[in-house]
Amino acid sequence: MDEMNKEVSELKELTVGEQVTGKVVKVEDKQVLVDIGWKTDGIVPINELSNLHIETAGEIVNIDDELTLKIKKITDDEVILSKQAVDTEQAWNDLEDKLETGEVFEATVKEIVKGGLVVDVGVRGFVPASLVETHFVDDFSNYLDTTLSLKVVELDQTKNRVILSHRAVVEAEEEVKKEELLANLQEGQVVEGKVARITDFGVFVDLGGIDGLVHISELAHEHVEHANDVVKEDELIKVKILSIDPESERISLSVKATLPGPWENVESKLSPGDVVEGVVKRLVHFGAFVEVLPRVEGLVHISQISTEHIGTPQEVLEVDQKVQVKVLDVNEADKRISLSIKEIEIEKNQQELKSYEKEDDEAGFSFSDVIGDQLDKFKE
């Protein structure tokens, strides 16, 4: 009896709310037995193992695991313990620190629920659908059991509310990437990008983390009515950087500047003596500017407009009129082309005159041949 009394006196004095450490000695479906150095093993019911829903205790612990537990209840022959209470207390302290510092941490998605994801952060953490990614996600099934990088965005221990965000982490990473990209981009640089959005006024191009704008006037050398006539979404295109404003993160781009200009190789397309059709674009006091190639205009000097004397080009020409012109000279370097309408008229008149003279000669020869014999008879 003395020995028994001695053993009892040597047992731990336990109090409700106290934390104890013990080793798991048995794992059952709905509870765990833990040796905490008391007269009987402590009991951890399944609902005291985790803040998350579990079907069996074996999902959380294994035999010989060392656990820190909180005493929930003591009777003469048993002690009820809680792992959840210890984890919860520690979790709230950790989450408050993470919220204050903005620390990024990782957690595993344990459940897919209506409106978002549930993760285990010592307590039940919720990632709303709007805070999962920077883009819309229709199906979250692939996220189950995956690990996400997260930030704490809202805490309310009285309501057991823990709101987490993966989107905030992604946005922060994109911001760093954007800053690095801005630092490496230079005006005049030609880069490749993907068409992200098409608008009425131009095209937004993703340069690898930051968008730049190609105004509709910079899509091509010729006039563009609708941007989607020239490019399509997700198309890879080459663009030249026209300007960069790091503060506003505005980047102006040009597709046109990467394309051959309308005057490039014009001397291989037009040569002196060529006769081409053009459109009168402008009338000035000294002549008319005629477009002979897309965005390429040549000058018909007033002295080369007509074979007759005229006081102004408007006397014989009008804007948008189609005309035949002869190329007199081409200077690609100076972007100058000299044209003539008069030369065509002169050549046309000369051809008509030659044709008339030829017909007259042929007519005279034929008439003589036809009546020659009759004339001979009269002579007899």
CSV table of C-alpha atoms in Angstrom, one decimal:
chain,number,residue,atom,x,y,z
A,1,MET,CA,0.0,0.0,0.0
A,2,ASP,CA,2.9,2.4,0.8
A,3,GLU,CA,4.4,1.7,-2.6
A,4,MET,CA,1.1,2.4,-4.3
A,5,ASN,CA,0.7,5.6,-2.4
A,6,LYS,CA,4.2,6.6,-3.4
A,7,GLU,CA,3.5,5.9,-7.1
A,8,VAL,CA,0.3,8.0,-7.0
A,9,SER,CA,2.1,10.8,-5.3
A,10,GLU,CA,4.7,10.8,-8.0
A,11,LEU,CA,2.2,11.1,-10.8
A,12,LYS,CA,1.9,14.4,-12.5
A,13,GLU,CA,-0.5,16.9,-11.1
A,14,LEU,CA,-2.7,17.9,-14.0
A,15,THR,CA,-5.0,20.9,-14.4
A,16,VAL,CA,-7.4,21.9,-17.1
A,17,GLY,CA,-5.9,24.3,-19.6
A,18,GLU,CA,-2.4,23.0,-19.0
A,19,GLN,CA,-0.2,22.0,-21.9
A,20,VAL,CA,1.4,18.6,-21.8
A,21,THR,CA,3.7,16.6,-24.2
A,22,GLY,CA,3.2,12.9,-24.9
A,23,LYS,CA,3.8,10.1,-27.3
A,24,VAL,CA,1.1,8.5,-29.4
A,25,VAL,CA,0.7,4.9,-28.3
A,26,LYS,CA,-2.5,3.9,-30.2
A,27,VAL,CA,-4.4,5.3,-33.2
A,28,GLU,CA,-8.0,4.4,-33.5
A,29,ASP,CA,-10.6,5.6,-36.1
A,30,LYS,CA,-12.2,8.2,-33.9
A,31,GLN,CA,-9.5,8.9,-31.2
A,32,VAL,CA,-5.9,8.7,-30.3
A,33,LEU,CA,-4.3,7.5,-27.1
A,34,VAL,CA,-1.3,9.4,-25.8
A,35,ASP,CA,1.2,8.5,-23.0
A,36,ILE,CA,1.5,11.7,-21.0
A,37,GLY,CA,3.0,10.1,-17.9
A,38,TRP,CA,-0.3,9.9,-16.0
A,39,LYS,CA,-2.0,6.8,-14.5
A,40,THR,CA,-3.9,6.3,-17.8
A,41,ASP,CA,-3.2,7.3,-21.3
A,42,GLY,CA,-4.7,10.6,-22.4
A,43,ILE,CA,-7.5,10.6,-25.0
A,44,VAL,CA,-7.6,12.9,-28.0
A,45,PRO,CA,-11.0,12.6,-29.7
A,46,ILE,CA,-11.0,13.0,-33.5
A,47,ASN,CA,-12.7,16.4,-33.3
A,48,GLU,CA,-9.8,17.7,-31.2
A,49,LEU,CA,-7.1,16.6,-33.7
A,50,SER,CA,-7.7,19.2,-36.4
A,51,ASN,CA,-9.6,22.3,-37.5
A,52,LEU,CA,-10.3,20.6,-40.8
A,53,HIS,CA,-12.8,17.8,-41.3
A,54,ILE,CA,-11.2,14.3,-41.2
A,55,GLU,CA,-12.7,10.9,-41.5
A,56,THR,CA,-10.2,9.0,-39.4
A,57,ALA,CA,-7.6,9.9,-36.8
A,58,GLY,CA,-4.9,8.3,-38.9
A,59,GLU,CA,-5.1,11.1,-41.4
A,60,ILE,CA,-3.4,13.4,-38.8
A,61,VAL,CA,-1.2,11.4,-36.5
A,62,ASN,CA,0.8,8.1,-36.4
A,63,ILE,CA,2.1,5.9,-33.6
A,64,ASP,CA,5.1,7.3,-31.8
A,65,ASP,CA,4.4,10.9,-32.9
A,66,GLU,CA,5.3,13.4,-30.2
A,67,LEU,CA,2.4,15.8,-29.6
A,68,THR,CA,1.9,18.9,-27.6
A,69,LEU,CA,-1.6,18.9,-26.2
A,70,LYS,CA,-3.9,21.0,-24.1
A,71,ILE,CA,-5.9,19.4,-21.2
A,72,LYS,CA,-9.6,19.9,-21.9
A,73,LYS,CA,-11.1,17.8,-19.1
A,74,ILE,CA,-10.0,15.6,-16.2
A,75,THR,CA,-11.9,12.9,-14.4
A,76,ASP,CA,-10.8,10.2,-11.9
A,77,ASP,CA,-9.9,7.7,-14.6
A,78,GLU,CA,-9.3,9.7,-17.8
A,79,VAL,CA,-8.0,12.9,-19.2
A,80,ILE,CA,-9.3,14.5,-22.4
A,81,LEU,CA,-6.7,16.3,-24.6
A,82,SER,CA,-6.8,18.6,-27.6
A,83,LYS,CA,-4.2,19.0,-30.3
A,84,GLN,CA,-6.5,21.4,-32.1
A,85,ALA,CA,-6.5,23.9,-29.2
A,86,VAL,CA,-2.6,24.1,-29.2
A,87,ASP,CA,-2.4,24.3,-32.9
A,88,THR,CA,-5.1,27.0,-33.0
A,89,GLU,CA,-3.4,29.2,-30.4
A,90,GLN,CA,0.0,28.9,-32.1
A,91,ALA,CA,-1.6,29.4,-35.6
A,92,TRP,CA,-3.3,32.7,-34.6
A,93,ASN,CA,0.0,34.0,-33.2
A,94,ASP,CA,1.8,33.0,-36.4
A,95,LEU,CA,-1.0,34.5,-38.6
A,96,GLU,CA,-0.9,37.8,-36.8
A,97,ASP,CA,2.8,38.0,-37.3
A,98,LYS,CA,2.4,37.1,-41.0
A,99,LEU,CA,-0.3,39.8,-41.5
A,100,GLU,CA,1.9,42.4,-39.9
A,101,THR,CA,5.0,41.6,-41.9
A,102,GLY,CA,3.4,40.6,-45.2
A,103,GLU,CA,5.2,37.3,-45.1
A,104,VAL,CA,4.7,34.9,-48.0
A,105,PHE,CA,4.2,31.3,-46.8
A,106,GLU,CA,3.0,28.0,-48.3
A,107,ALA,CA,0.0,25.9,-47.4
A,108,THR,CA,-1.8,22.9,-48.9
A,109,VAL,CA,-5.3,23.0,-50.3
A,110,LYS,CA,-7.4,20.5,-48.3
A,111,GLU,CA,-10.9,21.2,-49.6
A,112,ILE,CA,-12.7,22.7,-52.6
A,113,VAL,CA,-15.8,24.5,-51.4
A,114,LYS,CA,-18.3,26.9,-52.9
A,115,GLY,CA,-16.7,30.2,-53.4
A,116,GLY,CA,-13.0,29.2,-53.0
A,117,LEU,CA,-10.4,27.0,-51.4
A,118,VAL,CA,-9.8,25.8,-47.8
A,119,VAL,CA,-6.2,25.4,-46.6
A,120,ASP,CA,-4.7,24.2,-43.4
A,121,VAL,CA,-2.7,26.9,-41.6
A,122,GLY,CA,-3.2,25.5,-38.1
A,123,VAL,CA,-6.7,26.9,-38.4
A,124,ARG,CA,-9.1,26.7,-41.3
A,125,GLY,CA,-7.9,29.3,-43.8
A,126,PHE,CA,-10.1,30.4,-46.7
A,127,VAL,CA,-8.9,31.6,-50.1
A,128,PRO,CA,-11.9,33.2,-51.9
A,129,ALA,CA,-12.2,32.5,-55.6
A,130,SER,CA,-11.4,36.1,-56.5
A,131,LEU,CA,-8.1,35.8,-54.6
A,132,VAL,CA,-6.8,32.6,-56.1
A,133,GLU,CA,-5.4,33.9,-59.4
A,134,THR,CA,-5.1,37.2,-61.3
A,135,HIS,CA,-7.3,35.6,-64.0
A,136,PHE,CA,-10.8,34.0,-63.8
A,137,VAL,CA,-10.8,30.3,-62.9
A,138,ASP,CA,-13.8,28.3,-63.8
A,139,ASP,CA,-12.9,24.9,-62.2
A,140,PHE,CA,-10.9,24.6,-59.0
A,141,SER,CA,-10.8,20.8,-58.9
A,142,ASN,CA,-7.1,20.7,-60.0
A,143,TYR,CA,-6.1,22.7,-56.9
A,144,LEU,CA,-6.9,20.0,-54.4
A,145,ASP,CA,-3.8,18.8,-52.5
A,146,THR,CA,-1.6,21.4,-54.3
A,147,THR,CA,0.6,23.8,-52.4
A,148,LEU,CA,0.0,27.5,-52.8
A,149,SER,CA,2.1,30.5,-51.9
A,150,LEU,CA,-0.1,32.8,-49.8
A,151,LYS,CA,-0.4,36.0,-47.9
A,152,VAL,CA,-2.7,36.9,-45.0
A,153,VAL,CA,-5.1,39.6,-46.0
A,154,GLU,CA,-7.7,39.5,-43.2
A,155,LEU,CA,-7.9,38.1,-39.6
A,156,ASP,CA,-10.8,38.1,-37.1
A,157,GLN,CA,-10.2,35.6,-34.3
A,158,THR,CA,-13.6,36.3,-32.7
A,159,LYS,CA,-15.3,35.1,-35.9
A,160,ASN,CA,-12.7,32.5,-36.6
A,161,ARG,CA,-12.1,34.3,-39.9
A,162,VAL,CA,-8.8,33.8,-41.8
A,163,ILE,CA,-8.8,35.2,-45.4
A,164,LEU,CA,-5.7,34.4,-47.5
A,165,SER,CA,-4.7,35.4,-51.0
A,166,HIS,CA,-2.6,33.6,-53.6
A,167,ARG,CA,-3.4,36.4,-56.1
A,168,ALA,CA,-1.5,39.0,-54.0
A,169,VAL,CA,1.6,36.8,-54.2
A,170,VAL,CA,1.3,36.5,-58.0
A,171,GLU,CA,0.7,40.2,-58.4
A,172,ALA,CA,3.7,41.1,-56.2
A,173,GLU,CA,5.9,38.7,-58.3
A,174,GLU,CA,4.5,40.2,-61.5
A,175,GLU,CA,5.3,43.7,-60.2
A,176,VAL,CA,8.9,42.8,-59.6
A,177,LYS,CA,9.1,41.2,-63.0
A,178,LYS,CA,7.5,44.3,-64.5
A,179,GLU,CA,10.1,46.6,-62.9
A,180,GLU,CA,13.0,44.4,-64.1
A,181,LEU,CA,11.5,44.4,-67.6
A,182,LEU,CA,11.1,48.2,-67.6
A,183,ALA,CA,14.7,48.6,-66.5
A,184,ASN,CA,15.9,46.5,-69.5
A,185,LEU,CA,13.7,48.1,-72.2
A,186,GLN,CA,15.1,50.9,-74.2
A,187,GLU,CA,13.7,53.4,-76.7
A,188,GLY,CA,14.4,52.3,-80.3
A,189,GLN,CA,14.6,48.7,-79.3
A,190,VAL,CA,12.8,46.1,-81.5
A,191,VAL,CA,11.2,43.3,-79.5
A,192,GLU,CA,8.6,40.6,-79.9
A,193,GLY,CA,5.3,40.6,-78.1
A,194,LYS,CA,1.9,39.0,-78.0
A,195,VAL,CA,-1.3,40.9,-79.0
A,196,ALA,CA,-3.2,41.0,-75.7
A,197,ARG,CA,-6.1,43.3,-76.5
A,198,ILE,CA,-7.5,45.0,-79.6
A,199,THR,CA,-9.4,48.3,-79.2
A,200,ASP,CA,-10.8,51.0,-81.5
A,201,PHE,CA,-7.7,53.1,-81.0
A,202,GLY,CA,-5.0,50.5,-81.2
A,203,VAL,CA,-3.5,47.3,-79.9
A,204,PHE,CA,-2.1,46.4,-76.5
A,205,VAL,CA,0.9,44.1,-76.8
A,206,ASP,CA,2.2,42.0,-73.9
A,207,LEU,CA,6.0,42.4,-73.8
A,208,GLY,CA,6.5,39.6,-71.2
A,209,GLY,CA,4.8,41.1,-68.1
A,210,ILE,CA,3.9,44.6,-69.1
A,211,ASP,CA,1.7,45.9,-71.9
A,212,GLY,CA,2.6,48.5,-74.5
A,213,LEU,CA,0.3,50.4,-76.8
A,214,VAL,CA,0.5,50.4,-80.6
A,215,HIS,CA,-1.7,53.2,-81.7
A,216,ILE,CA,-3.8,52.4,-84.8
A,217,SER,CA,-1.7,54.9,-86.8
A,218,GLU,CA,1.4,52.9,-86.0
A,219,LEU,CA,0.1,49.6,-87.3
A,220,ALA,CA,1.0,50.0,-90.9
A,221,HIS,CA,2.3,52.6,-93.4
A,222,GLU,CA,-1.1,52.7,-95.1
A,223,HIS,CA,-4.3,53.9,-93.4
A,224,VAL,CA,-5.9,51.3,-91.1
A,225,GLU,CA,-9.6,51.5,-90.5
A,226,HIS,CA,-9.9,48.7,-87.9
A,227,ALA,CA,-7.0,47.2,-86.0
A,228,ASN,CA,-8.2,43.7,-86.3
A,229,ASP,CA,-7.8,44.0,-90.0
A,230,VAL,CA,-4.1,43.9,-89.4
A,231,VAL,CA,-3.5,41.8,-86.3
A,232,LYS,CA,-5.3,39.1,-84.2
A,233,GLU,CA,-5.4,38.4,-80.5
A,234,ASP,CA,-2.5,36.2,-79.2
A,235,GLU,CA,-0.6,36.8,-82.4
A,236,LEU,CA,3.2,37.3,-82.0
A,237,ILE,CA,4.4,40.5,-83.6
A,238,LYS,CA,7.5,42.6,-83.8
A,239,VAL,CA,7.3,46.1,-82.4
A,240,LYS,CA,9.7,49.0,-82.0
A,241,ILE,CA,9.7,50.9,-78.7
A,242,LEU,CA,9.0,54.6,-79.4
A,243,SER,CA,8.9,55.9,-75.8
A,244,ILE,CA,8.9,54.7,-72.2
A,245,ASP,CA,7.4,56.4,-69.2
A,246,PRO,CA,8.6,54.4,-66.1
A,247,GLU,CA,6.4,56.4,-63.7
A,248,SER,CA,3.1,55.8,-65.4
A,249,GLU,CA,4.4,52.5,-66.9
A,250,ARG,CA,3.3,53.6,-70.3
A,251,ILE,CA,5.1,52.2,-73.3
A,252,SER,CA,4.4,53.4,-76.9
A,253,LEU,CA,5.1,50.9,-79.6
A,254,SER,CA,5.1,50.8,-83.4
A,255,VAL,CA,4.6,48.0,-85.9
A,256,LYS,CA,5.0,50.4,-88.8
A,257,ALA,CA,8.6,51.3,-87.7
A,258,THR,CA,9.6,47.6,-88.1
A,259,LEU,CA,8.2,47.3,-91.6
A,260,PRO,CA,9.9,48.5,-94.9
A,261,GLY,CA,8.9,52.1,-95.6
A,262,PRO,CA,6.9,53.0,-98.6
A,263,TRP,CA,9.9,54.6,-100.2
A,264,GLU,CA,12.2,51.7,-99.5
A,265,ASN,CA,13.5,50.1,-102.8
A,266,VAL,CA,11.2,52.5,-104.7
A,267,GLU,CA,13.9,52.8,-107.5
A,268,SER,CA,13.5,49.1,-108.2
A,269,LYS,CA,9.8,49.6,-108.6
A,270,LEU,CA,9.8,52.7,-110.7
A,271,SER,CA,12.2,53.9,-113.4
A,272,PRO,CA,12.3,56.9,-115.7
A,273,GLY,CA,10.1,56.3,-118.7
A,274,ASP,CA,7.6,54.1,-116.9
A,275,VAL,CA,4.0,55.0,-117.4
A,276,VAL,CA,1.8,54.3,-114.4
A,277,GLU,CA,-1.7,55.1,-113.1
A,278,GLY,CA,-1.9,57.3,-110.1
A,279,VAL,CA,-4.4,59.2,-108.0
A,280,VAL,CA,-4.3,63.0,-107.5
A,281,LYS,CA,-3.9,63.6,-103.7
A,282,ARG,CA,-3.1,67.3,-103.5
A,283,LEU,CA,-3.2,70.3,-105.7
A,284,VAL,CA,-0.9,73.2,-105.0
A,285,HIS,CA,-0.1,76.4,-107.0
A,286,PHE,CA,3.0,74.9,-108.5
A,287,GLY,CA,1.6,71.5,-109.5
A,288,ALA,CA,-0.1,68.3,-108.4
A,289,PHE,CA,1.0,65.5,-106.1
A,290,VAL,CA,0.0,62.1,-107.4
A,291,GLU,CA,0.2,58.8,-105.5
A,292,VAL,CA,1.8,56.2,-107.7
A,293,LEU,CA,2.5,53.6,-105.0
A,294,PRO,CA,0.9,53.1,-101.6
A,295,ARG,CA,2.0,56.2,-99.5
A,296,VAL,CA,4.4,57.3,-102.3
A,297,GLU,CA,3.6,60.5,-104.1
A,298,GLY,CA,5.3,62.2,-107.0
A,299,LEU,CA,5.1,65.8,-108.3
A,300,VAL,CA,3.6,66.7,-111.6
A,301,HIS,CA,4.9,70.3,-112.0
A,302,ILE,CA,2.4,72.7,-113.4
A,303,SER,CA,4.5,72.9,-116.6
A,304,GLN,CA,4.1,69.1,-117.0
A,305,ILE,CA,0.3,68.9,-116.5
A,306,SER,CA,-0.9,69.9,-120.0
A,307,THR,CA,0.3,70.7,-123.5
A,308,GLU,CA,-1.7,73.9,-123.2
A,309,HIS,CA,-0.9,76.8,-121.0
A,310,ILE,CA,-2.8,76.7,-117.7
A,311,GLY,CA,-2.8,79.2,-114.8
A,312,THR,CA,-3.6,76.7,-112.0
A,313,PRO,CA,-3.6,72.9,-111.8
A,314,GLN,CA,-7.3,73.1,-110.7
A,315,GLU,CA,-8.2,74.0,-114.3
A,316,VAL,CA,-7.6,70.5,-115.5
A,317,LEU,CA,-7.2,68.3,-112.4
A,318,GLU,CA,-9.2,67.5,-109.2
A,319,VAL,CA,-8.4,65.6,-106.0
A,320,ASP,CA,-9.0,61.8,-106.2
A,321,GLN,CA,-8.9,61.9,-110.0
A,322,LYS,CA,-7.1,58.9,-111.6
A,323,VAL,CA,-4.5,59.9,-114.1
A,324,GLN,CA,-1.8,58.3,-116.3
A,325,VAL,CA,1.6,59.8,-115.6
A,326,LYS,CA,5.1,59.2,-117.0
A,327,VAL,CA,8.0,58.9,-114.6
A,328,LEU,CA,10.7,61.5,-115.4
A,329,ASP,CA,13.0,61.0,-112.4
A,330,VAL,CA,13.2,58.9,-109.2
A,331,ASN,CA,15.3,60.0,-106.2
A,332,GLU,CA,14.8,57.4,-103.3
A,333,ALA,CA,17.3,59.2,-101.0
A,334,ASP,CA,15.4,62.5,-101.2
A,335,LYS,CA,12.0,60.8,-101.5
A,336,ARG,CA,11.3,62.7,-104.7
A,337,ILE,CA,9.7,61.6,-107.9
A,338,SER,CA,9.1,63.8,-110.9
A,339,LEU,CA,6.1,63.0,-113.1
A,340,SER,CA,4.5,64.2,-116.3
A,341,ILE,CA,1.0,64.1,-117.8
A,342,LYS,CA,2.0,66.3,-120.7
A,343,GLU,CA,4.6,63.9,-121.9
A,344,ILE,CA,1.9,61.2,-122.3
A,345,GLU,CA,-0.3,63.7,-124.2
A,346,ILE,CA,2.6,64.6,-126.5
A,347,GLU,CA,3.5,61.0,-127.2
A,348,LYS,CA,-0.2,60.2,-127.8
A,349,ASN,CA,-0.5,63.1,-130.2
A,350,GLN,CA,2.6,62.0,-132.0
A,351,GLN,CA,1.3,58.5,-132.3
A,352,GLU,CA,-2.0,59.7,-133.6
A,353,LEU,CA,-0.2,61.9,-136.2
A,354,LYS,CA,2.0,59.0,-137.4
A,355,SER,CA,-1.0,56.8,-137.5
A,356,TYR,CA,-2.9,59.4,-139.6
A,357,GLU,CA,0.0,59.9,-142.0
A,358,LYS,CA,0.4,56.2,-142.4
A,359,GLU,CA,-3.3,55.8,-143.2
A,360,ASP,CA,-3.1,58.7,-145.6
A,361,ASP,CA,-0.1,57.1,-147.4
A,362,GLU,CA,-1.7,53.7,-147.5
A,363,ALA,CA,-5.0,55.3,-148.8
A,364,GLY,CA,-3.1,57.1,-151.6
A,365,PHE,CA,-1.2,54.1,-152.7
A,366,SER,CA,-4.3,51.9,-152.8
A,367,PHE,CA,-6.3,54.5,-154.8
A,368,SER,CA,-3.6,54.7,-157.5
A,369,ASP,CA,-3.3,51.0,-157.7
A,370,VAL,CA,-7.1,50.6,-158.1
A,371,ILE,CA,-7.7,53.2,-160.8
A,372,GLY,CA,-4.3,52.9,-162.5
A,373,ASP,CA,-5.6,50.5,-165.2
A,374,GLN,CA,-8.7,52.7,-165.9
A,375,LEU,CA,-6.5,55.7,-166.4
A,376,ASP,CA,-4.4,53.8,-168.9
A,377,LYS,CA,-7.6,53.1,-171.0
A,378,PHE,CA,-8.5,56.8,-171.1
A,379,LYS,CA,-5.0,57.6,-172.3
A,380,GLU,CA,-5.5,55.2,-175.3
